[in-house]
């Protein structure tokens, strides 16, 4: 899928120029995905459009479905962020003109006439997440938008793309909105250690996770004691304390790889306070997945009323996740060679199938390279999430597998090599399961 052979930078500059021209006297409809990358992409775009004094409206959606595309107005400029690369054929079929797409999901169809797209898939694959791309695009619209960098970083972290953050803007380290430290990646790194060690299960520390006495023991053993009744946070530890605590964790869980638990901690200033980006991302996801993307946007816009609401929603979301994980651990599974399918039907929310699949695929429960599929009902549809366990794909591409299945069964799909999703009609559930298993078995024979 080649696109004019231009670099990503050239593509951003060209598209931004065209966007400025086309939006001179037209209203804009911004449509973005509901996860951290989509919410931060939308926030950057909202702030940039306000600066340009444009008239616009915003819709945040959990997936881009054909029925929704059919309802889109033809008189507005439509800008999709963090979605639509997998729906180019449907956009073309609906004859939408003056569409802009800024997205990083894989592209498999031709770009229809009337659509301008910025997507590293054409030139520098896996370079930036959508928030990174939207940030670079908005900086091109108006250089003052460089002050939105922290939102781009947050989006990149939400999509696990820390590796290329430094390529967004070489000057960002001077920015006091952003602070990067090396340390134990147990979040939130800004809260007292006793609390986070007890409640955080990534990494799972035997005898410590969920055990308040074990927490005090490991901290004492690492030479970390409370001061005025309060424990330090990870970012307040001295180098020696951090080293000793890391050793104690690894002694309790010898399977832990040091590179997995030590890394960059990204602190971003929100509401005049440095916050752990991973915790902010978890809060945004929680809000959206419980149907409150408005609060997620409010949080990114730093609206004071959104913060408390987001914290309450996050606490409620964690309860949903715990009961969801409890359900899938006991649920009947379809296990084949190199894949596991868990059809939770009505027992978990469709908006957490992805998170549950991600947690299972990152746990040591399944062998590296196993394909984890989770399914749940919503309305008259089934939401499906697919994840590759561990870090190796064995040459299999989940987006391609899902697309092959959807081409036969019908529905919407999209994603990447290691994580993809789709939606099918409930009436096609049996057929979907049958075609999916057939495709997973074929893929297994190929490797
Ligand atoms: O929904 P889920 O978290 O399982 O999605 C995995 C990946 O696939 C995400 O990056 C999501 O944006 C993408 N996806 C998509 N189109 C769909 C479903 C998922 O692009 N219909």
XYZ file of C-alpha atoms and ligand atoms in Angstrom:
468
model
C 0.000 0.000 0.000
C 2.329 2.777 -1.206
C 1.355 6.431 -1.036
C 3.180 8.725 -3.422
C 6.553 7.759 -1.938
C 6.796 10.791 0.348
C 8.243 10.878 3.867
C 6.070 11.130 6.962
C 7.287 14.685 7.566
C 6.376 15.708 4.010
C 3.014 13.992 4.303
C 2.237 15.912 7.526
C 3.265 19.260 6.005
C 1.280 18.656 2.798
C -1.856 17.497 4.640
C -1.697 20.375 7.159
C -1.500 22.896 4.329
C -4.501 21.364 2.597
C -6.412 21.206 5.915
C -5.869 24.946 6.523
C -7.106 25.753 3.039
C -10.151 23.489 3.095
C -11.273 24.587 6.577
C -11.137 28.315 5.766
C -14.924 28.614 5.651
C -16.249 25.176 6.576
C -17.363 23.625 9.845
C -15.376 20.664 11.139
C -16.463 17.391 12.721
C -13.698 15.728 14.761
C -14.141 12.000 15.403
C -11.689 10.178 17.644
C -11.188 6.818 19.321
C -11.958 6.460 23.038
C -8.666 5.067 24.374
C -5.767 7.148 25.779
C -4.179 7.636 22.372
C -7.507 8.695 20.846
C -8.495 10.958 23.732
C -5.128 12.730 23.782
C -5.228 13.025 19.965
C -8.658 14.658 20.259
C -7.518 17.013 23.022
C -4.501 18.193 21.015
C -6.757 18.747 17.997
C -9.439 20.557 20.052
C -6.833 22.934 21.502
C -5.332 23.559 18.066
C -8.747 24.210 16.447
C -9.622 26.632 19.247
C -6.381 28.491 18.601
C -7.294 28.725 14.928
C -10.738 29.972 15.970
C -12.464 27.233 13.946
C -16.059 26.081 14.387
C -16.068 22.412 15.229
C -17.876 19.620 17.038
C -16.420 16.427 18.542
C -17.525 12.795 18.736
C -15.602 10.177 20.707
C -16.422 6.595 19.709
C -15.338 3.123 20.780
C -15.269 1.810 17.216
C -15.994 3.031 13.740
C -18.960 1.098 12.430
C -20.471 1.198 8.941
C -23.852 2.379 10.240
C -22.168 5.363 11.917
C -20.204 6.254 8.768
C -23.497 6.263 6.823
C -24.837 9.016 9.129
C -21.877 11.403 8.679
C -22.666 14.834 7.215
C -21.425 15.627 3.701
C -21.261 19.391 4.260
C -18.597 19.325 6.992
C -14.885 18.669 6.914
C -14.445 15.398 8.779
C -11.265 14.644 10.655
C -10.728 11.172 12.089
C -8.001 10.694 14.663
C -6.742 7.308 15.878
C -9.201 5.428 13.690
C -10.526 4.972 10.136
C -7.440 3.397 8.494
C -9.294 0.076 8.569
C -12.499 1.596 7.142
C -11.227 3.258 3.946
C -13.452 1.103 1.723
C -16.604 2.025 3.702
C -15.676 5.730 3.674
C -15.211 5.478 -0.110
C -18.497 3.591 -0.555
C -20.330 6.378 1.286
C -18.812 8.947 -1.002
C -17.566 11.175 1.819
C -15.495 14.067 0.505
C -13.061 16.342 2.384
C -12.056 13.733 4.918
C -8.782 13.893 6.873
C -7.409 10.886 8.714
C -4.529 11.013 11.203
C -3.998 7.479 12.388
C -1.392 4.770 12.940
C -3.444 1.601 12.466
C -2.580 -0.651 9.557
C -3.925 0.278 6.137
C -5.044 -2.529 3.858
C -7.276 -0.817 1.297
C -6.748 1.916 -1.309
C -7.201 5.513 -0.135
C -10.439 6.741 -1.756
C -10.742 10.061 -3.581
C -11.610 12.868 -1.178
C -9.588 11.388 1.683
C -6.220 12.759 2.840
C -4.365 10.577 5.284
C -1.341 10.867 7.568
C -0.283 7.380 8.590
C 3.278 6.110 9.175
C 2.117 2.807 7.711
C 2.903 4.329 4.281
C 6.429 5.393 5.123
C 7.839 4.815 8.626
C 5.864 1.946 10.179
C 5.285 1.907 13.954
C 6.938 5.297 14.293
C 4.400 7.273 16.305
C 1.020 6.681 17.869
C -1.865 8.872 16.715
C -1.348 11.459 19.470
C 2.275 11.882 18.328
C 1.119 12.330 14.724
C -1.675 14.752 15.656
C 0.825 16.763 17.694
C 3.241 17.024 14.747
C 0.317 17.904 12.458
C -0.942 20.628 14.824
C 2.566 22.043 15.225
C 2.540 22.400 11.455
C -0.809 24.244 11.657
C 0.568 26.684 14.259
C 3.974 26.480 15.934
C 2.454 27.578 19.272
C 0.959 24.084 19.492
C 4.358 22.796 20.581
C 3.118 23.442 24.129
C 0.809 20.400 23.681
C 3.740 17.973 23.759
C 2.838 16.408 27.107
C -0.476 15.192 25.621
C 1.380 13.589 22.731
C 3.702 11.823 25.188
C 0.699 10.627 27.195
C -0.904 9.185 24.054
C 2.340 7.441 23.043
C 2.609 5.878 26.504
C -1.039 4.807 26.330
C -0.173 2.822 23.212
C 3.138 1.455 24.627
C 5.234 3.438 22.164
C 7.740 5.020 24.569
C 10.626 4.052 22.280
C 10.061 6.828 19.750
C 8.918 9.629 22.070
C 12.302 11.341 21.787
C 11.788 11.691 18.041
C 8.758 13.926 18.558
C 10.777 16.965 19.547
C 14.400 16.951 20.601
C 13.868 19.911 22.911
C 11.225 18.342 25.097
C 13.590 17.528 27.945
C 13.860 21.243 28.690
C 10.113 21.446 29.025
C 9.107 21.590 32.698
C 5.785 19.918 31.808
C 7.747 16.718 31.246
C 10.170 14.933 33.550
C 11.700 11.539 32.829
C 13.333 9.391 35.513
C 14.833 5.919 35.493
C 13.362 3.575 38.024
C 11.002 0.810 39.011
C 8.023 0.868 36.677
C 5.321 0.158 39.225
C 2.723 2.860 38.974
C 1.689 5.325 40.205
C 5.298 6.174 41.009
C 4.112 9.338 42.753
C 2.164 7.633 45.591
C 3.465 6.060 48.847
C 5.265 2.775 48.161
C 3.388 0.685 50.729
C 0.088 1.348 48.947
C 1.306 0.680 45.410
C 3.183 -2.504 46.313
C 0.074 -3.883 47.997
C -2.414 -3.012 45.263
C -0.381 -3.264 42.049
C -0.134 -6.733 40.503
C 2.256 -5.881 37.677
C 4.749 -7.326 38.505
C 3.102 -9.847 40.798
C 5.363 -10.146 43.872
C 4.681 -13.337 45.843
C 4.106 -12.615 49.519
C 3.867 -8.866 48.853
C 1.060 -8.216 46.341
C -2.162 -8.049 48.336
C -0.308 -8.643 51.630
C 0.183 -5.566 53.823
C 2.554 -7.338 56.247
C 4.671 -8.649 53.360
C 4.850 -5.075 52.014
C 6.277 -3.754 55.293
C 8.810 -6.636 55.356
C 10.119 -6.035 51.806
C 10.393 -2.295 52.450
C 12.265 -2.804 55.734
C 14.580 -5.328 54.056
C 15.338 -2.692 51.363
C 16.180 -0.098 54.037
C 13.046 1.940 53.330
C 11.229 3.043 56.469
C 8.346 5.465 56.982
C 9.193 9.074 57.774
C 6.598 10.802 59.979
C 4.356 7.795 59.421
C 4.541 8.046 55.611
C 6.483 5.971 53.073
C 8.360 7.564 50.175
C 7.095 7.214 46.611
C 9.207 5.528 43.907
C 10.349 8.847 42.468
C 11.588 9.956 45.911
C 13.851 6.918 46.441
C 17.620 7.282 46.450
C 19.565 5.221 43.902
C 20.606 2.778 46.599
C 17.057 2.331 47.912
C 15.809 1.730 44.350
C 18.566 -0.865 43.741
C 17.870 -2.717 47.002
C 14.113 -2.765 46.414
C 14.613 -4.082 42.861
C 16.834 -6.888 44.183
C 14.253 -7.797 46.855
C 11.495 -7.957 44.244
C 13.578 -10.167 41.954
C 14.465 -12.493 44.828
C 10.764 -13.036 45.521
C 9.885 -13.489 41.857
C 12.918 -14.982 40.064
C 10.980 -15.099 36.769
C 11.064 -11.281 36.657
C 13.440 -9.800 34.124
C 15.162 -6.614 35.344
C 14.574 -4.947 31.960
C 10.844 -5.484 32.399
C 10.610 -3.706 35.735
C 13.247 -0.983 35.382
C 12.759 1.703 32.773
C 11.689 5.252 32.130
C 9.093 6.785 34.414
C 7.331 9.619 32.607
C 6.066 12.414 34.821
C 3.780 14.940 33.188
C 2.470 18.123 34.752
C -1.326 18.126 34.980
C -3.291 20.358 37.358
C 0.080 21.971 38.364
C 1.368 18.648 39.715
C 3.636 16.008 38.230
C 1.577 12.889 37.556
C 2.718 9.440 36.468
C 1.784 9.167 32.775
C 0.889 5.477 33.131
C -1.591 6.287 35.885
C -3.085 9.149 33.850
C -3.465 6.746 30.939
C -5.200 4.168 33.158
C -7.627 6.862 34.348
C -8.448 7.997 30.809
C -9.083 4.423 29.695
C -11.253 3.757 32.729
C -13.420 6.829 32.020
C -13.931 5.914 28.370
C -14.567 2.249 29.001
C -17.245 3.125 31.548
C -18.916 5.426 29.019
C -17.478 8.749 30.235
C -15.171 9.927 27.455
C -16.343 13.464 28.258
C -14.628 13.164 31.663
C -11.516 11.730 29.970
C -11.321 14.753 27.659
C -11.984 17.049 30.654
C -9.077 15.431 32.487
C -6.735 16.051 29.546
C -8.048 19.615 29.231
C -7.252 20.019 32.974
C -10.791 21.026 33.912
C -10.885 20.918 37.717
C -14.276 19.184 37.992
C -13.044 16.295 35.809
C -10.238 15.174 38.115
C -12.318 13.993 41.052
C -14.868 12.366 38.742
C -12.093 10.534 36.885
C -10.649 9.190 40.141
C -14.047 7.841 41.208
C -14.619 6.220 37.806
C -11.134 4.684 37.903
C -11.862 3.028 41.275
C -15.129 1.618 39.905
C -13.402 0.403 36.730
C -10.801 -1.552 38.740
C -13.654 -3.453 40.389
C -15.082 -4.334 36.943
C -11.670 -5.591 35.844
C -11.205 -7.736 38.944
C -14.581 -9.419 38.503
C -13.951 -9.768 34.734
C -10.620 -11.495 35.373
C -12.229 -13.718 37.973
C -14.879 -14.707 35.426
C -12.448 -15.513 32.594
C -10.172 -17.513 34.896
C -13.059 -19.921 35.558
C -14.736 -19.713 32.139
C -14.840 -22.547 29.626
C -12.185 -21.981 26.952
C -11.743 -23.154 23.372
C -8.090 -24.172 23.319
C -6.371 -25.074 20.062
C -2.792 -25.334 18.855
C -1.313 -21.883 19.516
C -4.583 -20.164 20.425
C -7.117 -19.746 23.233
C -10.630 -18.332 22.766
C -12.700 -17.124 25.720
C -16.289 -16.238 24.833
C -17.563 -14.315 27.875
C -20.932 -13.536 26.194
C -22.927 -11.364 28.638
C -20.560 -11.834 31.565
C -18.081 -9.024 30.938
C -18.507 -5.553 29.460
C -17.575 -5.329 25.781
C -15.381 -2.321 26.595
C -13.074 -4.399 28.789
C -12.506 -7.367 26.452
C -9.355 -5.654 25.152
C -7.930 -4.957 28.604
C -8.699 -8.491 29.811
C -7.039 -9.957 26.700
C -4.008 -7.698 27.243
C -3.652 -8.698 30.915
C -3.902 -12.419 30.041
C -1.442 -12.069 27.164
C 1.092 -10.325 29.409
C 0.725 -12.842 32.235
C 2.904 -15.935 32.259
C -0.221 -18.145 31.992
C 0.201 -18.780 28.258
C 3.217 -19.618 26.124
C 4.845 -16.812 24.088
C 3.265 -16.533 20.647
C -0.114 -17.958 21.747
C -3.018 -15.982 20.290
C -5.480 -14.875 22.978
C -9.011 -14.056 21.839
C -11.667 -12.641 24.172
C -15.293 -12.039 23.191
C -18.256 -10.268 24.799
C -21.715 -9.205 23.705
C -22.887 -5.682 23.160
C -26.351 -4.819 21.835
C -26.925 -7.215 18.923
C -23.199 -7.594 18.319
C -20.115 -9.395 19.604
C -16.926 -7.464 20.403
C -13.772 -9.468 19.817
C -10.239 -8.651 20.981
C -7.133 -10.502 19.852
C -3.693 -10.300 21.459
C -0.383 -12.046 20.871
C 0.989 -13.440 24.159
C 4.490 -12.277 25.053
C 6.608 -10.402 22.549
C 6.939 -12.738 19.576
C 4.443 -13.111 16.771
C 6.150 -16.033 14.972
C 5.440 -14.182 11.728
C 1.686 -14.134 12.320
C -0.202 -10.868 11.983
C -3.387 -10.489 14.039
C -4.772 -7.687 11.892
C -4.469 -9.892 8.806
C -5.994 -12.920 10.521
C -8.971 -10.899 11.756
C -9.419 -9.305 8.363
C -9.502 -12.717 6.642
C -12.190 -13.863 9.074
C -14.254 -10.688 8.717
C -14.047 -10.830 4.922
C -15.850 -14.169 5.149
C -18.229 -13.461 8.039
C -18.893 -9.706 7.724
C -18.256 -6.985 10.319
C -15.703 -4.304 11.172
C -12.080 -4.920 11.960
C -8.719 -3.228 12.366
C -5.548 -3.166 14.436
C -1.940 -4.191 14.327
C 0.314 -7.254 14.174
C 0.229 -7.880 17.939
C -3.237 -6.508 18.850
C -6.382 -6.357 16.760
C -10.117 -6.343 17.225
C -13.375 -6.780 15.394
C -17.130 -6.569 15.756
C -19.538 -9.123 14.302
C -23.298 -9.507 14.418
C -24.540 -11.829 17.162
C -26.407 -13.883 14.580
C -23.002 -14.670 13.010
C -21.359 -15.721 16.300
C -21.235 -19.475 15.493
C -19.985 -18.873 11.953
C -17.385 -16.424 13.281
C -16.069 -18.974 15.794
C -15.869 -21.635 13.112
C -14.092 -19.426 10.525
C -11.796 -17.971 13.211
C -10.630 -21.411 14.360
C -10.082 -22.490 10.766
C -7.933 -19.395 10.117
C -5.964 -19.779 13.351
C -5.217 -23.405 12.468
C -4.079 -22.442 8.940
C -1.805 -19.768 10.408
C -0.326 -22.348 12.796
C 0.495 -24.698 9.894
C 2.226 -21.838 8.039
C 4.870 -21.244 10.759
O -10.620 -3.240 20.782
P -9.264 -3.802 21.022
O -8.557 -3.189 22.203
O -9.220 -5.277 21.068
O -8.434 -3.382 19.714
C -7.093 -3.732 19.460
C -6.510 -2.798 18.417
O -7.242 -2.921 17.202
C -6.626 -1.320 18.816
O -5.483 -0.646 18.331
C -7.890 -0.869 18.096
O -7.875 0.498 17.836
C -7.834 -1.693 16.819
N -9.186 -1.959 16.275
C -9.572 -1.374 15.080
N -10.835 -1.597 14.553
C -11.711 -2.414 15.202
C -11.336 -3.006 16.434
C -10.044 -2.763 16.942
O -8.773 -0.636 14.476
N -12.920 -2.622 14.670
